[in-house]
PDB file of C-alpha atoms in Angstrom:
ATOM      1  CA  MET A  26      32.230  24.769  18.575  1.00  0.00           C
ATOM      2  CA  LEU A  27      34.064  23.497  15.913  1.00  0.00           C
ATOM      3  CA  ALA A  28      32.900  20.128  16.074  1.00  0.00           C
ATOM      4  CA  ARG A  29      29.243  21.629  16.247  1.00  0.00           C
ATOM      5  CA  ARG A  30      29.737  23.371  13.094  1.00  0.00           C
ATOM      6  CA  LEU A  31      31.349  20.671  11.349  1.00  0.00           C
ATOM      7  CA  LEU A  32      28.494  17.998  12.282  1.00  0.00           C
ATOM      8  CA  PRO A  33      26.229  18.963   9.565  1.00  0.00           C
ATOM      9  CA  SER A  34      28.540  18.978   6.927  1.00  0.00           C
ATOM     10  CA  LEU A  35      29.801  15.533   8.094  1.00  0.00           C
ATOM     11  CA  THR A  36      26.361  14.476   7.890  1.00  0.00           C
ATOM     12  CA  PHE A  37      25.778  15.659   4.577  1.00  0.00           C
ATOM     13  CA  LEU A  38      28.993  13.985   3.305  1.00  0.00           C
ATOM     14  CA  GLY A  39      28.080  10.780   5.031  1.00  0.00           C
ATOM     15  CA  LEU A  40      24.566  10.662   2.948  1.00  0.00           C
ATOM     16  CA  ALA A  41      26.454  11.642  -0.124  1.00  0.00           C
ATOM     17  CA  VAL A  42      29.026   8.784  -0.066  1.00  0.00           C
ATOM     18  CA  LEU A  43      26.198   6.437   0.974  1.00  0.00           C
ATOM     19  CA  ALA A  44      24.258   7.711  -1.927  1.00  0.00           C
ATOM     20  CA  ALA A  45      27.426   7.106  -4.038  1.00  0.00           C
ATOM     21  CA  GLY A  46      27.290   3.609  -2.940  1.00  0.00           C
ATOM     22  CA  CYS A  47      23.623   3.137  -3.824  1.00  0.00           C
ATOM     23  CA  GLY A  48      22.084   2.182  -6.981  1.00  0.00           C
ATOM     24  CA  ASN A  49      19.252   4.301  -8.754  1.00  0.00           C
ATOM     25  CA  TYR A  50      16.108   1.876  -8.333  1.00  0.00           C
ATOM     26  CA  THR A  51      13.823   4.002 -10.598  1.00  0.00           C
ATOM     27  CA  ARG A  52      13.912   3.584 -14.490  1.00  0.00           C
ATOM     28  CA  MET A  53      11.433   6.671 -14.789  1.00  0.00           C
ATOM     29  CA  ALA A  54      12.814   9.736 -16.262  1.00  0.00           C
ATOM     30  CA  PRO A  55      13.602  13.171 -13.814  1.00  0.00           C
ATOM     31  CA  ASP A  56      10.857  15.063 -15.534  1.00  0.00           C
ATOM     32  CA  THR A  57       8.507  12.323 -15.471  1.00  0.00           C
ATOM     33  CA  ARG A  58       8.759  11.837 -12.033  1.00  0.00           C
ATOM     34  CA  ALA A  59       8.606  15.564 -11.438  1.00  0.00           C
ATOM     35  CA  SER A  60       5.389  15.754 -13.369  1.00  0.00           C
ATOM     36  CA  LEU A  61       3.823  13.001 -11.530  1.00  0.00           C
ATOM     37  CA  GLN A  62       4.793  14.819  -8.068  1.00  0.00           C
ATOM     38  CA  ARG A  63       3.339  18.062  -9.396  1.00  0.00           C
ATOM     39  CA  THR A  64       0.080  16.109 -10.861  1.00  0.00           C
ATOM     40  CA  PHE A  65      -0.751  13.958  -7.804  1.00  0.00           C
ATOM     41  CA  THR A  66       0.095  16.823  -4.948  1.00  0.00           C
ATOM     42  CA  GLY A  67      -1.731  19.410  -6.891  1.00  0.00           C
ATOM     43  CA  PRO A  68      -4.842  18.619  -9.226  1.00  0.00           C
ATOM     44  CA  GLU A  69      -5.183  15.084  -7.908  1.00  0.00           C
ATOM     45  CA  ALA A  70      -4.062  15.396  -4.577  1.00  0.00           C
ATOM     46  CA  VAL A  71      -7.745  14.389  -2.967  1.00  0.00           C
ATOM     47  CA  GLN A  72      -8.031  10.564  -3.658  1.00  0.00           C
ATOM     48  CA  TYR A  73     -10.650   7.989  -1.890  1.00  0.00           C
ATOM     49  CA  LEU A  74     -10.024   4.356  -1.039  1.00  0.00           C
ATOM     50  CA  ARG A  75     -11.150   2.152  -3.374  1.00  0.00           C
ATOM     51  CA  ILE A  76     -10.427  -0.812  -1.084  1.00  0.00           C
ATOM     52  CA  SER A  77     -10.458  -1.297   2.858  1.00  0.00           C
ATOM     53  CA  GLY A  78      -6.871  -0.889   4.138  1.00  0.00           C
ATOM     54  CA  ASN A  79      -4.981  -2.073   6.958  1.00  0.00           C
ATOM     55  CA  VAL A  80      -3.029   0.529   8.764  1.00  0.00           C
ATOM     56  CA  THR A  81       0.392  -1.128  10.269  1.00  0.00           C
ATOM     57  CA  PRO A  82       3.539   0.027  11.790  1.00  0.00           C
ATOM     58  CA  PHE A  83       6.206   0.744   8.667  1.00  0.00           C
ATOM     59  CA  PHE A  84       8.856  -1.795   9.578  1.00  0.00           C
ATOM     60  CA  GLY A  85      11.737  -0.251  11.196  1.00  0.00           C
ATOM     61  CA  ASP A  86      10.685   3.585  10.646  1.00  0.00           C
ATOM     62  CA  GLY A  87       8.507   4.494  13.520  1.00  0.00           C
ATOM     63  CA  SER A  88       7.469   8.335  12.024  1.00  0.00           C
ATOM     64  CA  LYS A  89       5.335   6.363   9.435  1.00  0.00           C
ATOM     65  CA  ARG A  90       2.449   3.936   9.119  1.00  0.00           C
ATOM     66  CA  LEU A  91       2.076   1.523   6.007  1.00  0.00           C
ATOM     67  CA  LEU A  92      -1.250   1.216   4.559  1.00  0.00           C
ATOM     68  CA  THR A  93      -1.823  -1.736   2.957  1.00  0.00           C
ATOM     69  CA  PRO A  94      -5.037  -4.108   1.453  1.00  0.00           C
ATOM     70  CA  TYR A  95      -3.429  -7.133   3.010  1.00  0.00           C
ATOM     71  CA  ALA A  96      -2.699  -8.892   6.079  1.00  0.00           C
ATOM     72  CA  PRO A  97       0.466  -8.036   7.876  1.00  0.00           C
ATOM     73  CA  GLU A  98       1.515 -11.864   7.473  1.00  0.00           C
ATOM     74  CA  ASP A  99       1.424 -11.453   3.561  1.00  0.00           C
ATOM     75  CA  VAL A 100       2.947  -8.452   3.053  1.00  0.00           C
ATOM     76  CA  ARG A 101       5.937  -9.231   0.693  1.00  0.00           C
ATOM     77  CA  MET A 102       8.144  -6.188   0.967  1.00  0.00           C
ATOM     78  CA  LEU A 103      11.037  -7.298   2.803  1.00  0.00           C
ATOM     79  CA  ASP A 104      13.063 -10.325   3.479  1.00  0.00           C
ATOM     80  CA  ASP A 105      15.061 -11.388   6.463  1.00  0.00           C
ATOM     81  CA  SER A 106      18.805 -12.739   6.268  1.00  0.00           C
ATOM     82  CA  SER A 107      17.530 -16.641   5.490  1.00  0.00           C
ATOM     83  CA  GLY A 108      14.918 -15.036   2.730  1.00  0.00           C
ATOM     84  CA  LYS A 109      11.695 -15.046   4.925  1.00  0.00           C
ATOM     85  CA  PRO A 110       9.271 -12.213   4.496  1.00  0.00           C
ATOM     86  CA  ILE A 111       9.181  -9.720   7.352  1.00  0.00           C
ATOM     87  CA  ASN A 112       5.950  -8.688   8.998  1.00  0.00           C
ATOM     88  CA  PRO A 113       5.589  -4.882   9.375  1.00  0.00           C
ATOM     89  CA  GLY A 114       3.343  -5.206  12.359  1.00  0.00           C
ATOM     90  CA  ALA A 115       0.252  -5.690  13.707  1.00  0.00           C
ATOM     91  CA  VAL A 116      -2.558  -3.993  12.403  1.00  0.00           C
ATOM     92  CA  GLU A 117      -3.422  -0.676  14.372  1.00  0.00           C
ATOM     93  CA  ARG A 118      -6.548  -0.157  12.560  1.00  0.00           C
ATOM     94  CA  THR A 119      -8.652  -0.305   9.304  1.00  0.00           C
ATOM     95  CA  LEU A 120      -9.608   2.248   7.012  1.00  0.00           C
ATOM     96  CA  PRO A 121     -12.932   1.201   5.169  1.00  0.00           C
ATOM     97  CA  VAL A 122     -13.522   1.920   1.365  1.00  0.00           C
ATOM     98  CA  GLY A 123     -14.192   5.293   0.836  1.00  0.00           C
ATOM     99  CA  THR A 124     -11.941   7.109   3.295  1.00  0.00           C
ATOM    100  CA  LYS A 125     -11.015  10.625   1.833  1.00  0.00           C
ATOM    101  CA  LEU A 126      -7.071  10.742   1.467  1.00  0.00           C
ATOM    102  CA  ARG A 127      -4.725  13.635   0.137  1.00  0.00           C
ATOM    103  CA  ILE A 128      -1.389  12.472  -1.288  1.00  0.00           C
ATOM    104  CA  THR A 129       1.410  14.988  -0.025  1.00  0.00           C
ATOM    105  CA  LYS A 130       4.367  13.509  -1.863  1.00  0.00           C
ATOM    106  CA  VAL A 131       5.223  11.096  -4.419  1.00  0.00           C
ATOM    107  CA  GLU A 132       8.646   9.689  -3.956  1.00  0.00           C
ATOM    108  CA  PHE A 133      10.654   7.449  -6.220  1.00  0.00           C
ATOM    109  CA  PRO A 134      13.744   5.260  -5.046  1.00  0.00           C
ATOM    110  CA  THR A 135      16.634   7.391  -6.714  1.00  0.00           C
ATOM    111  CA  ALA A 136      19.937   6.555  -5.259  1.00  0.00           C
ATOM    112  CA  TRP A 137      19.998   9.808  -2.804  1.00  0.00           C
ATOM    113  CA  VAL A 138      16.247   8.981  -1.670  1.00  0.00           C
ATOM    114  CA  VAL A 139      17.381   5.274  -0.749  1.00  0.00           C
ATOM    115  CA  ALA A 140      20.140   6.546   1.389  1.00  0.00           C
ATOM    116  CA  GLU A 141      18.293   8.745   3.255  1.00  0.00           C
ATOM    117  CA  ARG A 142      15.224   6.085   4.178  1.00  0.00           C
ATOM    118  CA  VAL A 143      15.286   3.898   7.273  1.00  0.00           C
ATOM    119  CA  LEU A 144      17.502   0.626   6.508  1.00  0.00           C
ATOM    120  CA  TYR A 145      14.605  -1.653   7.495  1.00  0.00           C
ATOM    121  CA  THR A 146      12.045  -0.449   5.108  1.00  0.00           C
ATOM    122  CA  PRO A 147      11.379  -1.143   1.425  1.00  0.00           C
ATOM    123  CA  ARG A 148      13.784   1.394   0.349  1.00  0.00           C
ATOM    124  CA  THR A 149      13.977   0.401  -3.232  1.00  0.00           C
ATOM    125  CA  TRP A 150      10.435   0.851  -3.877  1.00  0.00           C
ATOM    126  CA  PRO A 151       8.192   3.665  -4.797  1.00  0.00           C
ATOM    127  CA  TRP A 152       6.167   5.451  -2.113  1.00  0.00           C
ATOM    128  CA  VAL A 153       3.178   7.453  -1.807  1.00  0.00           C
ATOM    129  CA  TYR A 154       2.678   9.748   1.139  1.00  0.00           C
ATOM    130  CA  LEU A 155      -0.883  10.058   2.092  1.00  0.00           C
ATOM    131  CA  SER A 156      -2.586  12.027   4.813  1.00  0.00           C
ATOM    132  CA  GLU A 157      -6.006  11.332   6.491  1.00  0.00           C
ATOM    133  CA  GLU A 158      -8.382  14.023   6.544  1.00  0.00           C
ATOM    134  CA  GLY A 159      -8.906  15.370   9.959  1.00  0.00           C
ATOM    135  CA  SER A 160      -5.416  13.757  10.977  1.00  0.00           C
ATOM    136  CA  ALA A 161      -2.848  16.238  10.176  1.00  0.00           C
ATOM    137  CA  ASN A 162      -0.749  15.765  13.074  1.00  0.00           C
ATOM    138  CA  ALA A 163      -0.616  11.747  12.700  1.00  0.00           C
ATOM    139  CA  PRO A 164       2.236  10.023  11.171  1.00  0.00           C
ATOM    140  CA  PRO A 165       1.916   9.966   7.150  1.00  0.00           C
ATOM    141  CA  LEU A 166       0.300   6.810   5.639  1.00  0.00           C
ATOM    142  CA  ILE A 167       2.740   5.072   2.948  1.00  0.00           C
ATOM    143  CA  LEU A 168       1.422   3.540  -0.031  1.00  0.00           C
ATOM    144  CA  VAL A 169       4.154   1.238  -1.561  1.00  0.00           C
ATOM    145  CA  LEU A 170       4.123   0.903  -5.099  1.00  0.00           C
ATOM    146  CA  PRO A 171       5.835  -2.155  -7.070  1.00  0.00           C
ATOM    147  CA  PRO A 172       9.200  -1.243  -8.031  1.00  0.00           C
ATOM    148  CA  ASN A 173      10.485  -0.873 -12.041  1.00  0.00           C
ATOM    149  CA  LEU A 174       7.675   1.459 -12.884  1.00  0.00           C
ATOM    150  CA  GLU A 175       8.826   3.075 -15.935  1.00  0.00           C
ATOM    151  CA  GLN A 176       5.851   4.865 -17.592  1.00  0.00           C
ATOM    152  CA  PRO A 177       3.334   7.523 -16.020  1.00  0.00           C
ATOM    153  CA  ASN A 178       0.826   5.101 -17.083  1.00  0.00           C
ATOM    154  CA  ASP A 179       2.350   2.067 -15.043  1.00  0.00           C
ATOM    155  CA  PHE A 180       2.262   4.413 -12.049  1.00  0.00           C
ATOM    156  CA  ARG A 181      -1.458   5.528 -12.762  1.00  0.00           C
ATOM    157  CA  ALA A 182      -2.350   1.807 -13.289  1.00  0.00           C
ATOM    158  CA  GLU A 183      -0.892   0.958  -9.827  1.00  0.00           C
ATOM    159  CA  LEU A 184      -2.146   3.769  -7.901  1.00  0.00           C
ATOM    160  CA  GLU A 185      -5.655   2.956  -9.201  1.00  0.00           C
ATOM    161  CA  LYS A 186      -5.799  -0.293  -7.700  1.00  0.00           C
ATOM    162  CA  TYR A 187      -5.863   1.196  -4.361  1.00  0.00           C
ATOM    163  CA  LEU A 188      -7.104   5.086  -4.857  1.00  0.00           C
ATOM    164  CA  SER A 189      -9.629   6.462  -7.058  1.00  0.00           C
ATOM    165  CA  PRO A 190     -10.390  10.521  -7.318  1.00  0.00           C
ATOM    166  CA  GLN A 191     -13.933   9.899  -7.542  1.00  0.00           C
ATOM    167  CA  ASN A 192     -16.212   8.973  -4.143  1.00  0.00           C
ATOM    168  CA  PRO A 193     -16.953   5.601  -4.377  1.00  0.00           C
ATOM    169  CA  LYS A 194     -19.880   6.259  -1.786  1.00  0.00           C
ATOM    170  CA  ALA A 195     -22.580   5.480  -4.479  1.00  0.00           C
ATOM    171  CA  GLN A 196     -21.004   2.379  -5.465  1.00  0.00           C
ATOM    172  CA  VAL A 197     -20.639   1.332  -1.591  1.00  0.00           C
ATOM    173  CA  ASP A 198     -24.174   2.354  -0.479  1.00  0.00           C
ATOM    174  CA  ALA A 199     -25.510   0.100  -3.589  1.00  0.00           C
ATOM    175  CA  LEU A 200     -24.086  -2.924  -1.447  1.00  0.00           C
ATOM    176  CA  ALA A 201     -26.653  -4.803   0.566  1.00  0.00           C
ATOM    177  CA  PRO A 202     -25.769  -3.848   4.344  1.00  0.00           C
ATOM    178  CA  PRO A 203     -24.545  -7.141   5.361  1.00  0.00           C
ATOM    179  CA  VAL A 204     -21.699  -6.940   2.730  1.00  0.00           C
ATOM    180  CA  ARG A 205     -21.223  -3.281   3.045  1.00  0.00           C
ATOM    181  CA  ASP A 206     -20.204  -4.211   6.642  1.00  0.00           C
ATOM    182  CA  ALA A 207     -18.245  -6.868   5.871  1.00  0.00           C
ATOM    183  CA  VAL A 208     -16.149  -4.890   3.284  1.00  0.00           C
ATOM    184  CA  SER A 209     -15.595  -2.424   5.811  1.00  0.00           C
ATOM    185  CA  ALA A 210     -14.050  -5.145   8.320  1.00  0.00           C
ATOM    186  CA  LYS A 211     -12.153  -6.929   5.358  1.00  0.00           C
ATOM    187  CA  ARG A 212     -14.441  -9.727   5.531  1.00  0.00           C
ATOM    188  CA  LEU A 213     -15.846 -12.317   3.037  1.00  0.00           C
ATOM    189  CA  LEU A 214     -19.306 -13.425   2.901  1.00  0.00           C
ATOM    190  CA  THR A 215     -20.607 -16.262   0.404  1.00  0.00           C
ATOM    191  CA  ASN A 216     -22.288 -14.965  -2.919  1.00  0.00           C
ATOM    192  CA  MET A 217     -20.190 -11.630  -2.674  1.00  0.00           C
ATOM    193  CA  THR A 218     -19.332 -10.148  -6.212  1.00  0.00           C
ATOM    194  CA  ALA A 219     -15.826  -9.725  -7.361  1.00  0.00           C
ATOM    195  CA  GLU A 220     -15.699  -6.265  -6.860  1.00  0.00           C
ATOM    196  CA  ALA A 221     -17.003  -6.561  -3.227  1.00  0.00           C
ATOM    197  CA  VAL A 222     -14.230  -9.293  -2.695  1.00  0.00           C
ATOM    198  CA  ARG A 223     -11.546  -6.821  -4.133  1.00  0.00           C
ATOM    199  CA  MET A 224     -12.862  -3.984  -2.013  1.00  0.00           C
ATOM    200  CA  ALA A 225     -12.781  -6.270   0.912  1.00  0.00           C
ATOM    201  CA  TRP A 226      -9.238  -8.192   0.375  1.00  0.00           C
ATOM    202  CA  GLY A 227      -7.371  -5.816  -2.155  1.00  0.00           C
ATOM    203  CA  PRO A 228      -6.122  -6.883  -5.738  1.00  0.00           C
ATOM    204  CA  PRO A 229      -4.979 -10.700  -6.306  1.00  0.00           C
ATOM    205  CA  GLU A 230      -1.497 -11.251  -7.344  1.00  0.00           C
ATOM    206  CA  LEU A 231      -2.861 -14.096  -9.538  1.00  0.00           C
ATOM    207  CA  VAL A 232      -6.173 -15.183 -11.246  1.00  0.00           C
ATOM    208  CA  ARG A 233      -6.504 -18.329 -12.817  1.00  0.00           C
ATOM    209  CA  ARG A 234      -9.586 -18.535 -15.304  1.00  0.00           C
ATOM    210  CA  SER A 235     -11.333 -22.073 -16.007  1.00  0.00           C
ATOM    211  CA  LEU A 236     -14.703 -23.272 -17.544  1.00  0.00           C
ATOM    212  CA  GLU A 237     -16.874 -26.112 -15.768  1.00  0.00           C
ATOM    213  CA  GLY A 238     -19.553 -26.624 -18.429  1.00  0.00           C
ATOM    214  CA  THR A 239     -21.297 -23.208 -18.972  1.00  0.00           C
ATOM    215  CA  SER A 240     -20.199 -21.740 -15.652  1.00  0.00           C
ATOM    216  CA  LYS A 241     -16.886 -19.408 -15.331  1.00  0.00           C
ATOM    217  CA  ASN A 242     -14.522 -20.230 -12.583  1.00  0.00           C
ATOM    218  CA  GLU A 243     -11.802 -17.851 -11.014  1.00  0.00           C
ATOM    219  CA  GLU A 244      -9.665 -18.555  -8.573  1.00  0.00           C
ATOM    220  CA  TRP A 245      -7.998 -15.554  -6.782  1.00  0.00           C
ATOM    221  CA  THR A 246      -4.527 -15.769  -5.137  1.00  0.00           C
ATOM    222  CA  TYR A 247      -3.144 -13.332  -2.753  1.00  0.00           C
ATOM    223  CA  PRO A 248       0.547 -12.704  -1.891  1.00  0.00           C
ATOM    224  CA  GLY A 249       2.104 -15.607  -0.336  1.00  0.00           C
ATOM    225  CA  GLY A 250      -0.621 -18.156  -1.658  1.00  0.00           C
ATOM    226  CA  ARG A 251      -2.055 -17.932   2.272  1.00  0.00           C
ATOM    227  CA  ARG A 252      -5.310 -16.702   0.920  1.00  0.00           C
ATOM    228  CA  LYS A 253      -7.583 -17.834  -1.868  1.00  0.00           C
ATOM    229  CA  ALA A 254     -11.102 -16.973  -3.255  1.00  0.00           C
ATOM    230  CA  PHE A 255     -12.919 -19.058  -5.584  1.00  0.00           C
ATOM    231  CA  PHE A 256     -15.555 -17.724  -7.820  1.00  0.00           C
ATOM    232  CA  THR A 257     -18.506 -18.672  -9.804  1.00  0.00           C
ATOM    233  CA  ASP A 258     -20.142 -16.707 -12.727  1.00  0.00           C
ATOM    234  CA  GLY A 259     -18.518 -13.924 -10.808  1.00  0.00           C
ATOM    235  CA  ARG A 260     -19.845 -14.810  -7.250  1.00  0.00           C
ATOM    236  CA  LEU A 261     -17.904 -15.984  -4.136  1.00  0.00           C
ATOM    237  CA  ALA A 262     -18.079 -19.514  -3.766  1.00  0.00           C
ATOM    238  CA  ARG A 263     -15.657 -20.181  -1.063  1.00  0.00           C
ATOM    239  CA  ALA A 264     -12.333 -18.809   0.238  1.00  0.00           C
ATOM    240  CA  GLU A 265      -9.291 -20.240   2.163  1.00  0.00           C
ATOM    241  CA  GLU A 266      -6.780 -19.243   4.595  1.00  0.00           C
ATOM    242  CA  SER A 267      -3.905 -21.703   4.570  1.00  0.00           C
ATOM    243  CA  GLY A 268      -5.969 -24.268   3.233  1.00  0.00           C
ATOM    244  CA  ALA A 269      -8.880 -23.664   5.563  1.00  0.00           C
ATOM    245  CA  PRO A 270     -12.325 -22.697   4.501  1.00  0.00           C
ATOM    246  CA  ILE A 271     -13.474 -19.499   6.113  1.00  0.00           C
ATOM    247  CA  LEU A 272     -16.439 -18.507   5.046  1.00  0.00           C
ATOM    248  CA  PRO A 273     -19.404 -18.306   7.549  1.00  0.00           C
TER     249      PRO A 273
END
């Protein structure tokens, strides 16, 4: 009986000790974090996907799912002991552009939060918890944002790469049917606009711009460098995966 009464206290004490040993991985002030939490779980809770997103396992945490615009092999959030990126797991399903979501929690990596998170997860990054309309009992979707967000505008800028409070239905409906289908399936087609490519593959990690005569060229490189998209005058000219062309 005594052991059962002591167990919660010992668990709390263990977490407190662990938290004391963890650094605080957020530079955002507590009142700013609280304000963002109130805003994005209150008046701005309802959001729509600006990109088609993959739903995968959440690394070592079976109670959650990762929402990412990238293929699992391109996710760069955790490394193994040899420094190689850890794959979160195979794609379980894809959510198309315009999927309606609700933000249920905004969680910053304070020392206490990091101590409570599952070890094999991106514990030191900010997490945005999302629920999908009509899936109340499903595991929460986690959108992981980059670390070291210092100001509210930094947080908003990152969030707006993936979510919008405005339904993009009109923008999606304006796409030609083959392009619309490709975007929903996260595929690319020759002559896609840059915005359609962004919807399908998500935001690039690196953009290089150049001029060739009167033509404006862009090269988009995605995390890990495996995927690249090449544009001429705002239209997709070619795309590669591991150096091999992939456009039909």
